[in-house]
XYZ file of N, CA, C and O in Angstrom:
596
model
N 42.118 121.412 83.923
C 42.196 122.584 83.075
C 40.980 122.636 82.159
O 40.542 121.613 81.658
N 40.495 123.830 81.919
C 39.380 123.977 81.008
C 39.827 123.630 79.605
O 40.958 123.882 79.222
N 38.903 123.083 78.848
C 39.220 122.755 77.463
C 39.566 124.038 76.699
O 38.884 125.043 76.827
N 40.626 123.998 75.940
C 41.031 125.142 75.140
C 41.932 126.124 75.865
O 42.452 127.042 75.255
N 42.103 125.950 77.170
C 43.004 126.831 77.915
C 44.260 126.039 78.240
O 44.195 124.984 78.839
N 45.387 126.571 77.826
C 46.648 125.880 78.080
C 47.626 126.863 78.702
O 47.825 127.961 78.188
N 48.193 126.488 79.835
C 49.153 127.350 80.504
C 50.511 127.157 79.853
O 50.988 126.033 79.729
N 51.111 128.229 79.444
C 52.398 128.178 78.773
C 53.493 128.711 79.691
O 53.656 129.913 79.843
N 54.221 127.815 80.320
C 55.290 128.177 81.248
C 56.276 129.150 80.621
O 56.602 130.179 81.200
N 56.750 128.809 79.426
C 57.774 129.629 78.778
C 57.252 131.019 78.447
O 57.945 132.019 78.665
N 56.026 131.130 77.973
C 55.453 132.439 77.649
C 55.293 133.279 78.911
O 55.595 134.474 78.915
N 54.813 132.653 79.967
C 54.621 133.372 81.220
C 55.965 133.807 81.810
O 56.104 134.927 82.302
N 56.955 132.941 81.723
C 58.283 133.279 82.236
C 58.855 134.484 81.489
O 59.396 135.408 82.099
N 58.717 134.475 80.171
C 59.209 135.601 79.366
C 58.488 136.895 79.738
O 59.099 137.958 79.818
N 57.192 136.777 79.963
C 56.387 137.958 80.300
C 56.740 138.482 81.695
O 57.019 139.669 81.871
N 56.724 137.629 82.682
C 56.893 138.055 84.067
C 58.303 138.594 84.343
O 58.473 139.532 85.114
N 59.298 138.021 83.682
C 60.676 138.474 83.881
C 61.153 139.412 82.772
O 62.317 139.797 82.748
N 60.246 139.745 81.854
C 60.538 140.642 80.734
C 61.801 140.203 79.989
O 62.725 140.984 79.758
N 61.821 138.922 79.645
C 62.968 138.363 78.937
C 62.925 138.780 77.469
O 61.856 138.817 76.865
N 64.074 139.064 76.918
C 64.142 139.492 75.523
C 64.245 138.286 74.598
O 64.672 137.203 74.998
N 63.854 138.488 73.366
C 64.019 137.464 72.333
C 65.502 137.409 71.978
O 66.145 138.446 71.837
N 66.023 136.207 71.845
C 67.444 136.045 71.553
C 67.603 135.102 70.368
O 66.865 134.121 70.237
N 68.566 135.401 69.525
C 68.893 134.528 68.402
C 69.834 133.436 68.913
O 70.955 133.722 69.330
N 69.362 132.208 68.895
C 70.165 131.095 69.423
C 71.490 130.916 68.697
O 72.428 130.385 69.246
N 71.543 131.345 67.451
C 72.778 131.191 66.690
C 73.903 132.061 67.254
O 75.064 131.856 66.944
N 73.534 133.027 68.106
C 74.539 133.870 68.739
C 75.162 133.200 69.961
O 76.174 133.659 70.464
N 74.546 132.132 70.450
C 75.053 131.448 71.634
C 76.188 130.504 71.270
O 76.119 129.787 70.265
N 77.201 130.482 72.115
C 78.291 129.529 71.919
C 77.763 128.129 72.235
O 76.780 127.974 72.966
N 78.411 127.095 71.711
C 77.973 125.733 72.027
C 78.062 125.432 73.528
O 77.251 124.671 74.054
N 79.008 126.049 74.223
C 79.117 125.801 75.666
C 77.988 126.486 76.438
O 77.563 125.989 77.483
N 77.480 127.603 75.928
C 76.315 128.238 76.544
C 75.084 127.358 76.330
O 74.282 127.173 77.248
N 74.940 126.802 75.140
C 73.832 125.866 74.878
C 73.945 124.650 75.799
O 72.949 124.183 76.348
N 75.168 124.149 75.987
C 75.384 122.994 76.868
C 75.068 123.349 78.314
O 74.540 122.516 79.066
N 75.350 124.565 78.709
C 75.085 125.025 80.081
C 73.592 124.933 80.399
O 73.206 124.370 81.422
N 72.758 125.453 79.519
C 71.303 125.389 79.764
C 70.795 123.973 79.490
O 69.895 123.483 80.170
N 71.392 123.292 78.532
C 70.989 121.921 78.216
C 71.246 120.966 79.367
O 70.434 120.073 79.639
N 72.356 121.154 80.058
C 72.672 120.350 81.238
C 71.574 120.518 82.287
O 71.109 119.549 82.878
N 71.160 121.743 82.501
C 70.134 122.022 83.511
C 68.784 121.430 83.147
O 68.113 120.828 83.990
N 68.377 121.598 81.905
C 67.051 121.110 81.511
C 67.036 119.579 81.507
O 66.059 118.962 81.926
N 68.120 118.959 81.066
C 68.191 117.493 81.084
C 68.174 116.985 82.525
O 67.462 116.028 82.847
N 68.913 117.645 83.403
C 68.930 117.285 84.820
C 67.513 117.380 85.411
O 67.082 116.492 86.149
N 66.794 118.436 85.071
C 65.415 118.599 85.553
C 64.511 117.480 85.036
O 63.691 116.945 85.786
N 64.681 117.103 83.769
C 63.863 116.016 83.206
C 64.127 114.712 83.950
O 63.195 114.003 84.329
N 65.401 114.394 84.177
C 65.751 113.149 84.867
C 65.248 113.179 86.308
O 64.659 112.205 86.790
N 65.456 114.287 87.011
C 64.965 114.384 88.387
C 63.445 114.248 88.443
O 62.908 113.618 89.361
N 62.751 114.818 87.475
C 61.287 114.687 87.421
C 60.880 113.228 87.261
O 59.945 112.763 87.920
N 61.580 112.504 86.392
C 61.274 111.079 86.181
C 61.569 110.262 87.433
O 60.784 109.386 87.811
N 62.694 110.534 88.077
C 63.098 109.795 89.274
C 62.115 110.052 90.422
O 61.667 109.124 91.091
N 61.759 111.305 90.642
C 60.819 111.648 91.717
C 59.443 111.049 91.439
O 58.744 110.619 92.364
N 59.069 110.965 90.176
C 57.778 110.394 89.808
C 57.659 108.926 90.179
O 56.557 108.402 90.335
N 58.786 108.260 90.352
C 58.767 106.843 90.731
C 58.427 106.635 92.203
O 58.254 105.505 92.642
N 58.372 107.727 92.973
C 57.954 107.607 94.367
C 58.882 108.298 95.331
O 60.050 108.551 95.030
N 58.344 108.597 96.489
C 59.081 109.285 97.543
C 60.139 108.352 98.126
O 59.843 107.222 98.497
N 61.381 108.842 98.169
C 62.501 108.087 98.737
C 63.446 109.043 99.414
O 63.315 110.251 99.284
N 64.438 108.488 100.079
C 65.475 109.325 100.673
C 66.206 110.084 99.568
O 66.432 109.553 98.481
N 66.579 111.313 99.878
C 67.219 112.168 98.882
C 68.507 111.545 98.346
O 68.787 111.641 97.146
N 69.283 110.877 99.202
C 70.529 110.277 98.702
C 70.240 109.174 97.681
O 71.005 108.979 96.746
N 69.126 108.461 97.836
C 68.743 107.437 96.846
C 68.273 108.093 95.550
O 68.574 107.602 94.458
N 67.542 109.197 95.672
C 67.127 109.944 94.481
C 68.361 110.447 93.725
O 68.443 110.330 92.499
N 69.311 110.976 94.469
C 70.535 111.507 93.867
C 71.333 110.408 93.162
O 71.821 110.604 92.041
N 71.453 109.263 93.797
C 72.210 108.152 93.212
C 71.587 107.700 91.891
O 72.290 107.485 90.904
N 70.262 107.575 91.873
C 69.591 107.151 90.641
C 69.714 108.220 89.558
O 69.967 107.909 88.401
N 69.557 109.483 89.950
C 69.690 110.580 88.987
C 71.093 110.601 88.394
O 71.263 110.733 87.174
N 72.088 110.453 89.244
C 73.485 110.515 88.802
C 73.796 109.481 87.725
O 74.592 109.742 86.814
N 73.167 108.331 87.809
C 73.414 107.275 86.820
C 73.031 107.718 85.407
O 73.617 107.251 84.428
N 72.066 108.644 85.309
C 71.594 109.081 83.992
C 72.187 110.407 83.533
O 72.149 110.709 82.347
N 72.695 111.201 84.463
C 73.210 112.512 84.067
C 74.726 112.536 83.905
O 75.266 113.525 83.417
N 75.414 111.469 84.275
C 76.869 111.457 84.106
C 77.239 111.379 82.620
O 76.452 110.908 81.790
N 78.417 111.865 82.307
C 78.871 111.955 80.917
C 78.829 110.621 80.195
O 78.448 110.553 79.021
N 79.190 109.536 80.868
C 79.205 108.232 80.190
C 77.802 107.814 79.749
O 77.634 107.246 78.662
N 76.785 108.119 80.550
C 75.402 107.780 80.173
C 74.938 108.646 79.004
O 74.316 108.149 78.054
N 75.248 109.936 79.053
C 74.860 110.827 77.957
C 75.585 110.441 76.669
O 75.014 110.478 75.577
N 76.840 110.040 76.802
C 77.617 109.596 75.653
C 76.991 108.351 75.031
O 76.861 108.248 73.810
N 76.592 107.430 75.887
C 75.931 106.207 75.423
C 74.637 106.544 74.690
O 74.340 105.983 73.634
N 73.865 107.473 75.235
C 72.623 107.891 74.590
C 72.897 108.480 73.213
O 72.170 108.201 72.258
N 73.948 109.290 73.106
C 74.253 109.946 71.830
C 74.615 108.949 70.741
O 74.322 109.190 69.581
N 75.204 107.832 71.116
C 75.518 106.816 70.100
C 74.238 106.351 69.417
O 74.221 106.106 68.218
N 73.165 106.237 70.176
C 71.873 105.846 69.612
C 71.235 107.003 68.851
O 70.683 106.816 67.767
N 71.307 108.190 69.417
C 70.587 109.335 68.864
C 71.182 109.876 67.573
O 70.451 110.453 66.763
N 72.481 109.710 67.368
C 73.127 110.318 66.197
C 72.430 109.980 64.886
O 72.280 110.836 64.031
N 71.987 108.754 64.757
C 71.299 108.338 63.530
C 69.896 108.899 63.387
O 69.307 108.810 62.316
N 69.386 109.501 64.445
C 68.019 110.038 64.446
C 67.973 111.560 64.267
O 66.895 112.136 64.164
N 69.130 112.200 64.258
C 69.175 113.661 64.232
C 68.993 114.224 62.830
O 69.438 113.627 61.847
N 68.361 115.392 62.763
C 68.291 116.123 61.502
C 69.674 116.708 61.230
O 70.547 116.717 62.108
N 69.867 117.227 60.035
C 71.140 117.851 59.690
C 71.451 119.009 60.638
O 72.580 119.163 61.124
N 70.449 119.842 60.911
C 70.610 120.999 61.801
C 70.958 120.559 63.222
O 71.869 121.113 63.853
N 70.264 119.546 63.729
C 70.536 119.030 65.074
C 71.937 118.440 65.152
O 72.642 118.632 66.141
N 72.327 117.725 64.119
C 73.658 117.123 64.106
C 74.742 118.212 64.116
O 75.775 118.062 64.786
N 74.490 119.312 63.409
C 75.457 120.422 63.390
C 75.590 121.029 64.786
O 76.706 121.347 65.224
N 74.475 121.178 65.510
C 74.521 121.709 66.881
C 75.282 120.738 67.777
O 76.150 121.142 68.560
N 74.966 119.447 67.664
C 75.662 118.418 68.459
C 77.170 118.467 68.197
O 77.979 118.477 69.123
N 77.545 118.522 66.922
C 78.957 118.519 66.536
C 79.687 119.757 67.093
O 80.801 119.648 67.596
N 79.033 120.916 67.027
C 79.630 122.137 67.589
C 79.866 121.977 69.089
O 80.902 122.375 69.611
N 78.891 121.398 69.788
C 79.033 121.169 71.227
C 80.125 120.159 71.535
O 80.931 120.350 72.447
N 80.147 119.098 70.757
C 81.148 118.038 70.971
C 82.561 118.565 70.750
O 83.498 118.187 71.451
N 82.718 119.449 69.782
C 84.046 119.948 69.418
C 84.463 121.190 70.193
O 85.590 121.660 70.028
N 83.581 121.727 71.020
C 83.895 122.940 71.780
C 85.010 122.648 72.781
O 85.045 121.590 73.406
N 85.887 123.602 72.917
C 87.002 123.445 73.857
C 86.575 123.985 75.212
O 86.423 125.180 75.399
N 86.363 123.085 76.158
C 85.988 123.511 77.504
C 87.204 123.433 78.412
O 88.245 122.900 78.034
N 87.041 123.924 79.600
C 88.159 124.030 80.536
C 88.798 122.675 80.816
O 89.971 122.471 80.584
N 88.009 121.753 81.343
C 88.557 120.426 81.637
C 87.429 119.417 81.739
O 86.315 119.770 82.114
N 87.712 118.158 81.398
C 86.664 117.139 81.489
C 86.292 116.837 82.936
O 87.066 117.115 83.856
N 85.122 116.276 83.110
C 84.657 115.892 84.442
C 85.546 114.792 85.000
O 86.172 114.033 84.255
N 85.586 114.719 86.318
C 86.376 113.673 86.965
C 85.825 112.301 86.590
O 84.630 112.125 86.437
N 86.699 111.362 86.469
C 86.342 109.956 86.221
C 85.583 109.731 84.917
O 84.841 108.773 84.796
N 85.752 110.612 83.945
C 85.096 110.453 82.652
C 86.158 110.519 81.560
O 87.084 111.323 81.642
N 85.988 109.712 80.535
C 86.941 109.783 79.431
C 86.697 111.071 78.645
O 85.587 111.615 78.657
N 87.712 111.548 77.961
C 87.587 112.759 77.158
C 86.539 112.556 76.059
O 85.748 113.464 75.775
N 86.489 111.378 75.472
C 85.500 111.077 74.432
C 84.085 111.171 74.989
O 83.212 111.808 74.379
N 83.844 110.534 76.137
C 82.514 110.601 76.762
C 82.153 112.033 77.122
O 81.026 112.478 76.905
N 83.119 112.758 77.673
C 82.875 114.133 78.092
C 82.493 115.000 76.896
O 81.542 115.777 76.960
N 83.207 114.864 75.806
C 82.917 115.676 74.610
C 81.571 115.296 73.995
O 80.800 116.163 73.594
N 81.309 114.003 73.916
C 80.027 113.556 73.373
C 78.878 114.050 74.256
O 77.842 114.473 73.765
N 79.067 114.016 75.577
C 78.051 114.495 76.518
C 77.845 116.002 76.377
O 76.709 116.490 76.451
N 78.921 116.741 76.148
C 78.794 118.183 75.941
C 77.986 118.464 74.677
O 77.146 119.365 74.652
N 78.201 117.667 73.647
C 77.406 117.791 72.421
C 75.938 117.494 72.676
O 75.047 118.198 72.180
N 75.673 116.455 73.463
C 74.296 116.098 73.840
C 73.641 117.260 74.584
O 72.511 117.652 74.280
N 74.355 117.823 75.562
C 73.803 118.923 76.350
C 73.578 120.159 75.484
O 72.577 120.865 75.657
N 74.470 120.427 74.541
C 74.290 121.557 73.623
C 73.019 121.351 72.792
O 72.236 122.282 72.590
N 72.815 120.130 72.339
C 71.613 119.818 71.563
C 70.354 120.007 72.407
O 69.365 120.586 71.950
N 70.378 119.541 73.658
C 69.225 119.718 74.543
C 68.965 121.205 74.797
O 67.820 121.652 74.793
N 70.031 121.979 74.997
C 69.886 123.416 75.201
C 69.300 124.106 73.986
O 68.430 124.974 74.093
N 69.758 123.702 72.825
C 69.265 124.250 71.568
C 67.771 123.975 71.413
O 66.986 124.890 71.123
N 67.370 122.729 71.617
C 65.952 122.367 71.469
C 65.095 123.070 72.517
O 63.980 123.511 72.228
N 65.610 123.196 73.736
C 64.881 123.887 74.798
C 64.688 125.368 74.447
O 63.576 125.885 74.509
N 65.761 126.039 74.054
C 65.661 127.460 73.729
C 64.804 127.702 72.481
O 64.164 128.735 72.357
N 64.787 126.735 71.608
C 63.947 126.811 70.402
C 62.488 126.503 70.732
O 61.624 126.645 69.888
N 62.261 126.069 71.957
C 60.943 125.679 72.460
C 60.378 124.470 71.693
O 59.170 124.317 71.549
N 61.280 123.616 71.246
C 60.883 122.381 70.571
C 60.898 121.266 71.611
O 61.706 120.335 71.563
N 59.999 121.396 72.583
C 59.974 120.500 73.733
C 59.632 119.070 73.343
O 60.186 118.126 73.910
N 58.735 118.907 72.396
C 58.364 117.549 71.983
C 59.583 116.818 71.417
O 59.858 115.690 71.802
N 60.301 117.478 70.546
C 61.492 116.851 69.954
C 62.526 116.547 71.034
O 63.120 115.463 71.051
N 62.733 117.499 71.940
C 63.692 117.312 73.028
C 63.307 116.089 73.866
O 64.137 115.216 74.125
N 62.050 116.003 74.256
C 61.598 114.889 75.088
C 61.606 113.564 74.325
O 61.948 112.528 74.900
N 61.263 113.592 73.035
C 61.317 112.370 72.230
C 62.742 111.827 72.146
O 62.962 110.616 72.260
N 63.715 112.718 71.968
C 65.113 112.276 71.912
C 65.587 111.761 73.270
O 66.281 110.740 73.340
N 65.199 112.433 74.346
C 65.562 111.958 75.687
C 64.978 110.573 75.923
O 65.669 109.669 76.408
N 63.721 110.374 75.559
C 63.059 109.069 75.752
C 63.783 107.987 74.950
O 64.075 106.907 75.468
N 64.099 108.276 73.713
C 64.806 107.316 72.864
C 66.172 106.969 73.458
O 66.558 105.799 73.530
N 66.886 107.987 73.922
C 68.195 107.758 74.530
C 68.111 106.965 75.814
O 68.897 106.039 76.041
N 67.157 107.316 76.673
C 66.989 106.579 77.931
C 66.600 105.123 77.674
O 67.114 104.216 78.326
N 65.707 104.911 76.719
C 65.316 103.538 76.381
C 66.524 102.736 75.906
O 66.657 101.558 76.246
N 67.422 103.382 75.163
C 68.597 102.650 74.662
C 69.545 102.262 75.777
O 70.066 101.165 75.770
N 69.749 103.141 76.771
C 70.676 102.766 77.846
C 70.009 101.841 78.861
O 70.682 100.996 79.435
N 68.730 101.957 79.051
C 68.033 101.027 79.959
C 68.034 99.629 79.355
O 68.220 98.651 80.054
N 67.878 99.556 78.027
C 67.897 98.271 77.336
C 69.239 97.575 77.440
O 69.317 96.371 77.587
N 70.314 98.366 77.365
C 71.667 97.807 77.465
C 71.988 97.355 78.889
O 72.800 96.466 79.095
N 71.345 97.996 79.882
C 71.645 97.683 81.281
C 70.737 96.606 81.859
O 70.876 96.256 83.022
N 69.790 96.145 81.093
C 68.868 95.104 81.610
C 69.285 93.725 81.168
O 70.058 93.500 80.335
């Protein structure tokens, strides 16, 4: 890339699809979790694929270890002490949101904590605070990798 020229994915996406500006405070915590789940999944898949070409089932297995509710719940235990007041309020709204039913094979506590994590990721993504989002993901991943080693 030329010096001083930076491609902005989000700006281009808004332009090309004529997306409107939206006030994030109007979104329910479950809507934030919906987009947060997707962006977190994309981050994990990007990291897994970056480790090298493998069979898709092996990529999926490794990805699943990090995107399941219990892993996200574990990450949130570390991250809670690092959150700003505003971030903690978003997390709490997501955690306390009443969703249809918890994921299979996950405790209700893990599921709720994971929903709060995903709401926080969605909030940071929609706010375009990518650095903060990625810093928190890195901190959370480091905490669960440390516990599993």
